[in-house]
Short mmCIF file of C-alpha atoms in Angstrom, two decimals:
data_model
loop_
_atom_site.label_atom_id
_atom_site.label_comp_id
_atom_site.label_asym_id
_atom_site.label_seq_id
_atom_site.Cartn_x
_atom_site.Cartn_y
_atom_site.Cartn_z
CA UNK A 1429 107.31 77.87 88.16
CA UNK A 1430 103.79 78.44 89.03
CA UNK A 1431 102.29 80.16 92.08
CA UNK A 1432 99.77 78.51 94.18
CA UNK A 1433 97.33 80.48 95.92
CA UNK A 1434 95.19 78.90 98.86
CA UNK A 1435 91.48 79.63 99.72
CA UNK A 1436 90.07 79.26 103.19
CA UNK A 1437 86.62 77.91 103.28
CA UNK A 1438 83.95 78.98 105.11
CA UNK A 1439 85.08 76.94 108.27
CA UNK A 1440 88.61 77.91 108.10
CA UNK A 1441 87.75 81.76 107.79
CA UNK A 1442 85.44 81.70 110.85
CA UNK A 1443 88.01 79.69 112.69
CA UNK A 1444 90.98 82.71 111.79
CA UNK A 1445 87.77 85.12 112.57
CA UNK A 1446 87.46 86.58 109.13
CA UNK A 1447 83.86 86.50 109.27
CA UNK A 1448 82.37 90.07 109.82
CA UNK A 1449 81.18 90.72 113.17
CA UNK A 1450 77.48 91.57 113.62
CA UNK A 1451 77.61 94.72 116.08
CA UNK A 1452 80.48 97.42 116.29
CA UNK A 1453 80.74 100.18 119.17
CA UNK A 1454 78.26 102.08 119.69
CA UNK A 1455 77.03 104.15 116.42
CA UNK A 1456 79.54 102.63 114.10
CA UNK A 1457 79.64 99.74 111.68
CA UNK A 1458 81.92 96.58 112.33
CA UNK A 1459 84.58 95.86 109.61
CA UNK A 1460 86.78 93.57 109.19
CA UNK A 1461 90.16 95.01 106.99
CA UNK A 1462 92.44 92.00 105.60
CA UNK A 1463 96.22 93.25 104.89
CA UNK A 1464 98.81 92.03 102.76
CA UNK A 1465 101.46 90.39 104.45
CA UNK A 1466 101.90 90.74 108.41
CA UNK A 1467 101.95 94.37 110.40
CA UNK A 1468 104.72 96.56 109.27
CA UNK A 1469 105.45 100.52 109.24
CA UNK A 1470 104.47 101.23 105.88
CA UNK A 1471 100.96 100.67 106.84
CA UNK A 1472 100.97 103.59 109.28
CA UNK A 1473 98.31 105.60 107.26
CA UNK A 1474 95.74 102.55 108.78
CA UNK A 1475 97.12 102.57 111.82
CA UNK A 1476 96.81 106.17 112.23
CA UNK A 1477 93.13 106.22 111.35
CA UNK A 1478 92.63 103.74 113.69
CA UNK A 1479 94.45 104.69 116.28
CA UNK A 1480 93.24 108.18 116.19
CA UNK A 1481 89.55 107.27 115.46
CA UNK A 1482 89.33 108.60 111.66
CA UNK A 1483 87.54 105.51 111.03
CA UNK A 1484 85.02 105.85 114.52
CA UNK A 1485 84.39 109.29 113.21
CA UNK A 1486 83.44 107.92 109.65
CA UNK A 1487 81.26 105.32 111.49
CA UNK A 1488 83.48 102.51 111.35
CA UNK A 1489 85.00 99.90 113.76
CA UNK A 1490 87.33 98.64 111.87
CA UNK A 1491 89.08 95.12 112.81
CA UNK A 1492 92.31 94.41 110.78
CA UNK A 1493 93.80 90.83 110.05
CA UNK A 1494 96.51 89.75 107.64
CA UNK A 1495 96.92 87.28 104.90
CA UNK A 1496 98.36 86.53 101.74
CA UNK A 1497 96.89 88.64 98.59
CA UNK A 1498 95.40 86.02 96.68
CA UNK A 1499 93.64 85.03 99.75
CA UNK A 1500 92.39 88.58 100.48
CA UNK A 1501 90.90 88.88 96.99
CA UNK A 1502 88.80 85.64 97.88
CA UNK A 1503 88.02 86.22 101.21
CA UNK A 1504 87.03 89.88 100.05
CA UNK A 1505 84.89 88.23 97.02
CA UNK A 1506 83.12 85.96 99.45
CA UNK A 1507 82.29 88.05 102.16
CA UNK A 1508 84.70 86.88 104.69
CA UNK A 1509 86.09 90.75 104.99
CA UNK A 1510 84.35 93.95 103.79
CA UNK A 1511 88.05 95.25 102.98
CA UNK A 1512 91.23 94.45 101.45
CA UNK A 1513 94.67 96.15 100.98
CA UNK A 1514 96.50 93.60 98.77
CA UNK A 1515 98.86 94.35 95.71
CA UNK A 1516 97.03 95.58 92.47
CA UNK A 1517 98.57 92.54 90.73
CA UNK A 1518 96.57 90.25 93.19
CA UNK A 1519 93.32 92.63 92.15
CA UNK A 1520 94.03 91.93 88.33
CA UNK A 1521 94.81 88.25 89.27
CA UNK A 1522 91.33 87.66 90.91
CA UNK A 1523 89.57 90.03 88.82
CA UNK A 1524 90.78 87.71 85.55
CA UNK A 1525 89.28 85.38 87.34
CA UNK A 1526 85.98 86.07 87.64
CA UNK A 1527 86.09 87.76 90.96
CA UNK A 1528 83.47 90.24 91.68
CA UNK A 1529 85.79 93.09 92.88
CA UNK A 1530 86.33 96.79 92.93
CA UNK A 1531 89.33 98.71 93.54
CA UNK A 1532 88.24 101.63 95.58
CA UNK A 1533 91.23 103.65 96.69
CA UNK A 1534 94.62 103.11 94.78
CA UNK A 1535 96.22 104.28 97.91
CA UNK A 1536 99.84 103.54 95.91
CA UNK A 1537 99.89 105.21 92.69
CA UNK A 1538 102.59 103.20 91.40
CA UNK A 1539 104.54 100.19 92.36
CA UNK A 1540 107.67 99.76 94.33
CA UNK A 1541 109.16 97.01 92.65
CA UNK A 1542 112.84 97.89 91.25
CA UNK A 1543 116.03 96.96 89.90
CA UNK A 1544 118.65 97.40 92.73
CA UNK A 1545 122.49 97.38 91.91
CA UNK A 1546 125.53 98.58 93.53
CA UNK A 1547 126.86 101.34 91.92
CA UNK A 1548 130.27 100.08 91.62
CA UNK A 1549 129.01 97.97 89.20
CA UNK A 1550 128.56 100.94 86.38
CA UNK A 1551 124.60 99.65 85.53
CA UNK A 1552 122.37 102.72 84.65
CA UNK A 1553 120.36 100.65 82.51
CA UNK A 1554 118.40 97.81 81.55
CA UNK A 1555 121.08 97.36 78.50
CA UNK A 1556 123.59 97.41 81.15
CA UNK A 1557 122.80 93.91 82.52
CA UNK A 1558 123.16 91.98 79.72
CA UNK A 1559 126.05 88.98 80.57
CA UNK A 1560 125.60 89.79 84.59
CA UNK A 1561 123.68 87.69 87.24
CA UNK A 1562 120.08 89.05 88.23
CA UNK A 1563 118.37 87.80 91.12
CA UNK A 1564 114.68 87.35 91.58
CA UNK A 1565 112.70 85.73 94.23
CA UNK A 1566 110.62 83.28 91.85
CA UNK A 1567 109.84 82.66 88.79
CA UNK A 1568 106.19 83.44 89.07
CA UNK A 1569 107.06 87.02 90.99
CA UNK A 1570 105.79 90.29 89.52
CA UNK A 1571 109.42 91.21 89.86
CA UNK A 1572 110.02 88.78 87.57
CA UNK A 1573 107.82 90.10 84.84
CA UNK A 1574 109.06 93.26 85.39
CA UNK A 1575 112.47 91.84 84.76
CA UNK A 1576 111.41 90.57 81.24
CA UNK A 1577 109.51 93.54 80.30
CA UNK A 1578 112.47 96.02 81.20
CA UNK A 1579 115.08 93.78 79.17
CA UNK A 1580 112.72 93.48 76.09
CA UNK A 1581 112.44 97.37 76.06
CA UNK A 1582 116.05 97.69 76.00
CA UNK A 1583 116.55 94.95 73.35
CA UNK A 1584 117.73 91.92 75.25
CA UNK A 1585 116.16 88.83 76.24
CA UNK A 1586 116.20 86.64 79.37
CA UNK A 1587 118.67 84.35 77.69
CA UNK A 1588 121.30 87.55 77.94
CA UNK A 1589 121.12 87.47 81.31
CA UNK A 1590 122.20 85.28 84.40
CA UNK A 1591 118.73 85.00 86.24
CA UNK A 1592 118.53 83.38 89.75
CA UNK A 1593 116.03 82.89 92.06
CA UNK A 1594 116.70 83.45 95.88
CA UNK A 1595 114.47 83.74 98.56
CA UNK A 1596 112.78 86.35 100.01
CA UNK A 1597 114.64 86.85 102.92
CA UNK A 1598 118.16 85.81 101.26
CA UNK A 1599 118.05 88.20 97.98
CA UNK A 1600 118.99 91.63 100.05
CA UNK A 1601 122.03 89.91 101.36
CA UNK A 1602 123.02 87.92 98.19
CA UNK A 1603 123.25 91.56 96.53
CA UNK A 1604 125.82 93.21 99.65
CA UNK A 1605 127.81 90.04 99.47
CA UNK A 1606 128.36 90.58 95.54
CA UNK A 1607 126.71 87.09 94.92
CA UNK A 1608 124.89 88.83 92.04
CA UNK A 1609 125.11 91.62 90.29
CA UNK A 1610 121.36 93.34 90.72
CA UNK A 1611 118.51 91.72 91.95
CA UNK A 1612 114.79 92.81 90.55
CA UNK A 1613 112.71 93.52 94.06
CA UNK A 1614 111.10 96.39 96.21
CA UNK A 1615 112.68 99.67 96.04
CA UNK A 1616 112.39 100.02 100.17
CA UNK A 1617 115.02 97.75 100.66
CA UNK A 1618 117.21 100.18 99.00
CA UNK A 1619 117.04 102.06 102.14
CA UNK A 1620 118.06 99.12 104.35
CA UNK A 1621 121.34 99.02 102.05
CA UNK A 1622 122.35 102.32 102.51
CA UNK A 1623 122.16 102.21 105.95
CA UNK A 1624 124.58 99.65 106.00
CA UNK A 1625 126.70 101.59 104.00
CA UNK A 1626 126.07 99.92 100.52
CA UNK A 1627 126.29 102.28 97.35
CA UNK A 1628 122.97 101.41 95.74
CA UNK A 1629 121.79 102.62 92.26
CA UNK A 1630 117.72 101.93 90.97
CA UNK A 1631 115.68 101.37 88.28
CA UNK A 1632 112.16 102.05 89.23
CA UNK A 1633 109.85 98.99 87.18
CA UNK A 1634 107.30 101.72 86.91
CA UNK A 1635 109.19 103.70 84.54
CA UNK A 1636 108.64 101.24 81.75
CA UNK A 1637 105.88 98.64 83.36
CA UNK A 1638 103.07 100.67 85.50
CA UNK A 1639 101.81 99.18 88.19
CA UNK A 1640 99.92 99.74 92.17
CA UNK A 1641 101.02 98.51 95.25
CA UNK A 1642 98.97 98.60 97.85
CA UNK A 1643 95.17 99.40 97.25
CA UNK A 1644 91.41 99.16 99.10
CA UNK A 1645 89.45 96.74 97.37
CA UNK A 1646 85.98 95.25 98.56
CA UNK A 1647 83.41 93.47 96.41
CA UNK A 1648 81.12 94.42 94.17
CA UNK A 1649 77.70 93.55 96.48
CA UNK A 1650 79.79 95.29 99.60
CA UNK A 1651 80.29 98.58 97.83
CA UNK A 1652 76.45 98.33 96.50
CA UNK A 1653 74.89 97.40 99.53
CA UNK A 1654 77.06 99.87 102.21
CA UNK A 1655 78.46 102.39 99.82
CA UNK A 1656 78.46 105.00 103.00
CA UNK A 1657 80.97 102.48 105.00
CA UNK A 1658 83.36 102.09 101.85
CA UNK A 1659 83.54 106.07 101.49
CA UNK A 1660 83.50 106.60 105.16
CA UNK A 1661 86.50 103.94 105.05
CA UNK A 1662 88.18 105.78 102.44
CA UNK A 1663 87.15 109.33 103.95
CA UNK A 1664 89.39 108.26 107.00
CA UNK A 1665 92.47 107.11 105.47
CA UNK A 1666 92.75 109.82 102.91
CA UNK A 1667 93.03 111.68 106.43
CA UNK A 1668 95.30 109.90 107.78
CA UNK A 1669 96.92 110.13 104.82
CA UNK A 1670 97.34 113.97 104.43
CA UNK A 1671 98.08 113.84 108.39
CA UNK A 1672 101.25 112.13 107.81
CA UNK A 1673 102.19 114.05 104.45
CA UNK A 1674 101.82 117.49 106.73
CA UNK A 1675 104.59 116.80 108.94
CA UNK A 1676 103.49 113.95 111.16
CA UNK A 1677 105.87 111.10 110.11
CA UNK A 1678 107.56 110.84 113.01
CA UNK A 1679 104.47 110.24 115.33
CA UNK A 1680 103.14 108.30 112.77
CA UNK A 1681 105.98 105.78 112.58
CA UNK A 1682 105.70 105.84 116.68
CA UNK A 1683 101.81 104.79 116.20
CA UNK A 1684 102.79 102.02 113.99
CA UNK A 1685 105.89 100.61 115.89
CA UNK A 1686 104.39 100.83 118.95
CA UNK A 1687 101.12 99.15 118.15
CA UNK A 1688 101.26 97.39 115.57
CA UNK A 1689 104.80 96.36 114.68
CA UNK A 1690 107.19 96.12 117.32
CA UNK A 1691 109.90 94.12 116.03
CA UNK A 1692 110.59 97.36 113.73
CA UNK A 1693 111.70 98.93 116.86
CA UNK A 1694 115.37 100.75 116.27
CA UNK A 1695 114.38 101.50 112.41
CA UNK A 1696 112.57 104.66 112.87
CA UNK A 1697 115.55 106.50 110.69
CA UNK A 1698 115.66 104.04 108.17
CA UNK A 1699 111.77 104.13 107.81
CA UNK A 1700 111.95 107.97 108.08
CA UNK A 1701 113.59 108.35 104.95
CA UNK A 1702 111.59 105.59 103.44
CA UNK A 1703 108.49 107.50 104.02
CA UNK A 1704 110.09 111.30 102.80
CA UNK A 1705 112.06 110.19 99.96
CA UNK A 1706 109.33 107.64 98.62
CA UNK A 1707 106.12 107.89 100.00
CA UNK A 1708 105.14 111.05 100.84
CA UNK A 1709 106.69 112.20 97.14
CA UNK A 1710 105.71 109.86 94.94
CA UNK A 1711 103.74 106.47 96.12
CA UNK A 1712 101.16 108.34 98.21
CA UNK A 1713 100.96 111.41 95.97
CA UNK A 1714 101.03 112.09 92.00
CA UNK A 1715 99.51 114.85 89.57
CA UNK A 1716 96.93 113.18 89.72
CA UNK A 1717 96.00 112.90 93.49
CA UNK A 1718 97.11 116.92 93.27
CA UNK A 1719 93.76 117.59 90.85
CA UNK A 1720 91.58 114.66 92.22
CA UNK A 1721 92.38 113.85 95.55
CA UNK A 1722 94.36 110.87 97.45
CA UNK A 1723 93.24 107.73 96.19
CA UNK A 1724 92.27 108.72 92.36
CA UNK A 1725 92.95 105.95 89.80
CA UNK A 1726 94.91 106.84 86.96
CA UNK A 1727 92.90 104.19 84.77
CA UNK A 1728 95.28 104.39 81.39
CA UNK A 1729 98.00 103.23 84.00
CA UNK A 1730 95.95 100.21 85.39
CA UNK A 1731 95.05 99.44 81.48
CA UNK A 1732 98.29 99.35 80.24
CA UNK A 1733 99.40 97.29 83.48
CA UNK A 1734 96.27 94.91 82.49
CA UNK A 1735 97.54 94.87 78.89
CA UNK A 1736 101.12 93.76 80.04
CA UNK A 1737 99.96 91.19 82.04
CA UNK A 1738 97.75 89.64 79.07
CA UNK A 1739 100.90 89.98 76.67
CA UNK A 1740 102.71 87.69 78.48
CA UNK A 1741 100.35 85.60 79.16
CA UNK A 1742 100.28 86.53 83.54
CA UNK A 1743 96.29 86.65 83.12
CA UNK A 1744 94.53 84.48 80.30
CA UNK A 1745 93.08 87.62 78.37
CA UNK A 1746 92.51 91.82 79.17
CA UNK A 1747 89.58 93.51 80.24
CA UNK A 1748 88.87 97.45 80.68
CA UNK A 1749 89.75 98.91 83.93
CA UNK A 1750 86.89 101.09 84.07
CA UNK A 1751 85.05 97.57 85.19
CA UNK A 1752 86.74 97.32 88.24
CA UNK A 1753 88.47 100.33 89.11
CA UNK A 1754 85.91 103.37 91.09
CA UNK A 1755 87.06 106.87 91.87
CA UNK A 1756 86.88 107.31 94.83
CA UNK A 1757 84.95 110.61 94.31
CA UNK A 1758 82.45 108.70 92.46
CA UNK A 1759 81.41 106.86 95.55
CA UNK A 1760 78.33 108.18 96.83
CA UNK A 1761 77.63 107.23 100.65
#
């Protein structure tokens, strides 16, 4: 099963209003942010600088719009939108492609994707599935790679496993109603289970496959041209950032619900654990961002998740990270 990916021509973006706008307030640049996906909590950090003018301050007016990944990276590329926040798959996707790219903040230092099971049904490792049912959501999924990368570490092969594919918004529910026996998807929705009472054990993918979630990407003649605007961008949601990590998750999740993302409303316990027992600990933060700041690339992680992708065959052939992957630090505005 192969994934399409759609790209908006000129017309089409200036029709959705992806072009960037000519004049921002007064003393700040205009932007134009494209996010992966539609508005939801666990973008608060953006919200937050926005809302409490960390990007104004870094002389930005920043207008955010949503979209699929793949179309970020090209809309991005083209000059439709100065920024992105798509997956770091989608970055290596386009960037195997020819895209003219850079990853500027790896805002997620590693991925989210998972292995979800109830604990009832006595999995604790990869070996452990072999003869049950996994679910994924396609066969073209990162989740599913992940899937094939975790068995093959522990010995098995697809064939020793059940694998079905079940939609997005069926695959939660297919694992509480015992349909299948784990299901290979994002280690948030963990939280969702246990809050309806489910038992839930996890395998975090990035303990055997490293990967990003969530990163700032813009393009190669953006970051050369305005190199000011893309630290100044990444200047204010570091800040936001560290505003939420130092106690603040509670307005922060009030910020995001009640701007941005309203149908979340009633989840603010759910998300609260979401963002102390993931987040703050270990998405947002690593050893690394401890020495070098929020943001900092760990490039032997993005290589080996490049690598990966090129051994089976997800991009045509691997390149060095260094090529598209800045430090933040090392952007000079």
């Amino acid at each position: 099963m192969k994934r399409r990916t759609f790209l908006a021509s000129g017309a089409l973006a200036a029709a959705a209003g992806f072009l960037p706008r000519i004049a921002g307030a007064q003393g700040t640049e205009a932007v134009t942010l494209q996010i992966d996906g539609a508005a939801v909590p666990f973008y608060a950090p953006i919200y937050v600088a926005q809302e409490k003018g960390l990007f104004a301050k870094n002389g930005l007016d920043v207008r955010i719009v949503y979209a699929a990944a793949a179309d970020i990276m090209r809309n991005v590329a083209a000059g439709n939108v100065q920024f992105g926040f798509p997956n770091g798959d989608a970055v290596i996707a386009a960037k195997a492609n020819g895209l003219p790219v850079k990853v500027v903040h790896t805002t997620y230092q590693r991925g989210i994707g998972a292995t979800l099971f109830k604990t009832s049904k006595s999995i604790k490792t990869f070996a452990d599935l072999k003869g049950k049912t996994v679910a994924v959501t396609s066969l073209g999924s990162p989740n599913y790679l992940q899937l094939q990368v975790g068995l093959k570490q522990a010995g098995l092969k697809l064939e020793d496993v059940n694998v079905e594919v079940i939609a997005t918004g069926a695959i939660v529910q297919a694992l509480q109603a015992d349909k299948v026996d784990a299901i290979v998807f994002s280690e948030l929705r963990r939280y969702n289970l246990e809050a309806d009472g489910v038992q839930v054990g996890m395998i975090s993918s990035n303990d055997f496959l490293p990967s990003f979630g969530n990163v700032v990407v813009t393009s190669d003649r953006y970051l050369k041209s305005s190199p000011k605007a893309v630290s100044g961008f990444n200047a204010a949601l570091s800040e936001a950032i560290q505003w939420v990590i130092d106690g603040h998750v509670d307005e922060a999740l009030t910020i995001a619900i009640d701007k941005h993302a309203q149908t979340w409303k009633g989840q603010e316990a759910l998300l609260k654990r979401a963002f102390t027992e993931s987040f703050i600990p270990s998405i947002w933060q690593s050893p690394l961002t401890k020495q070098k700041g929020l943001g900092s690339a760990d490039l032997a992680a993005w290589q080996k998740n490049i690598d990966i992708l090129a051994e089976y065959k997800v991009i045509d052939k691997g390149f060095k990270a260094e090529d598209f992957v800045i430090q933040p630090s090392d952007i000079k505005g």
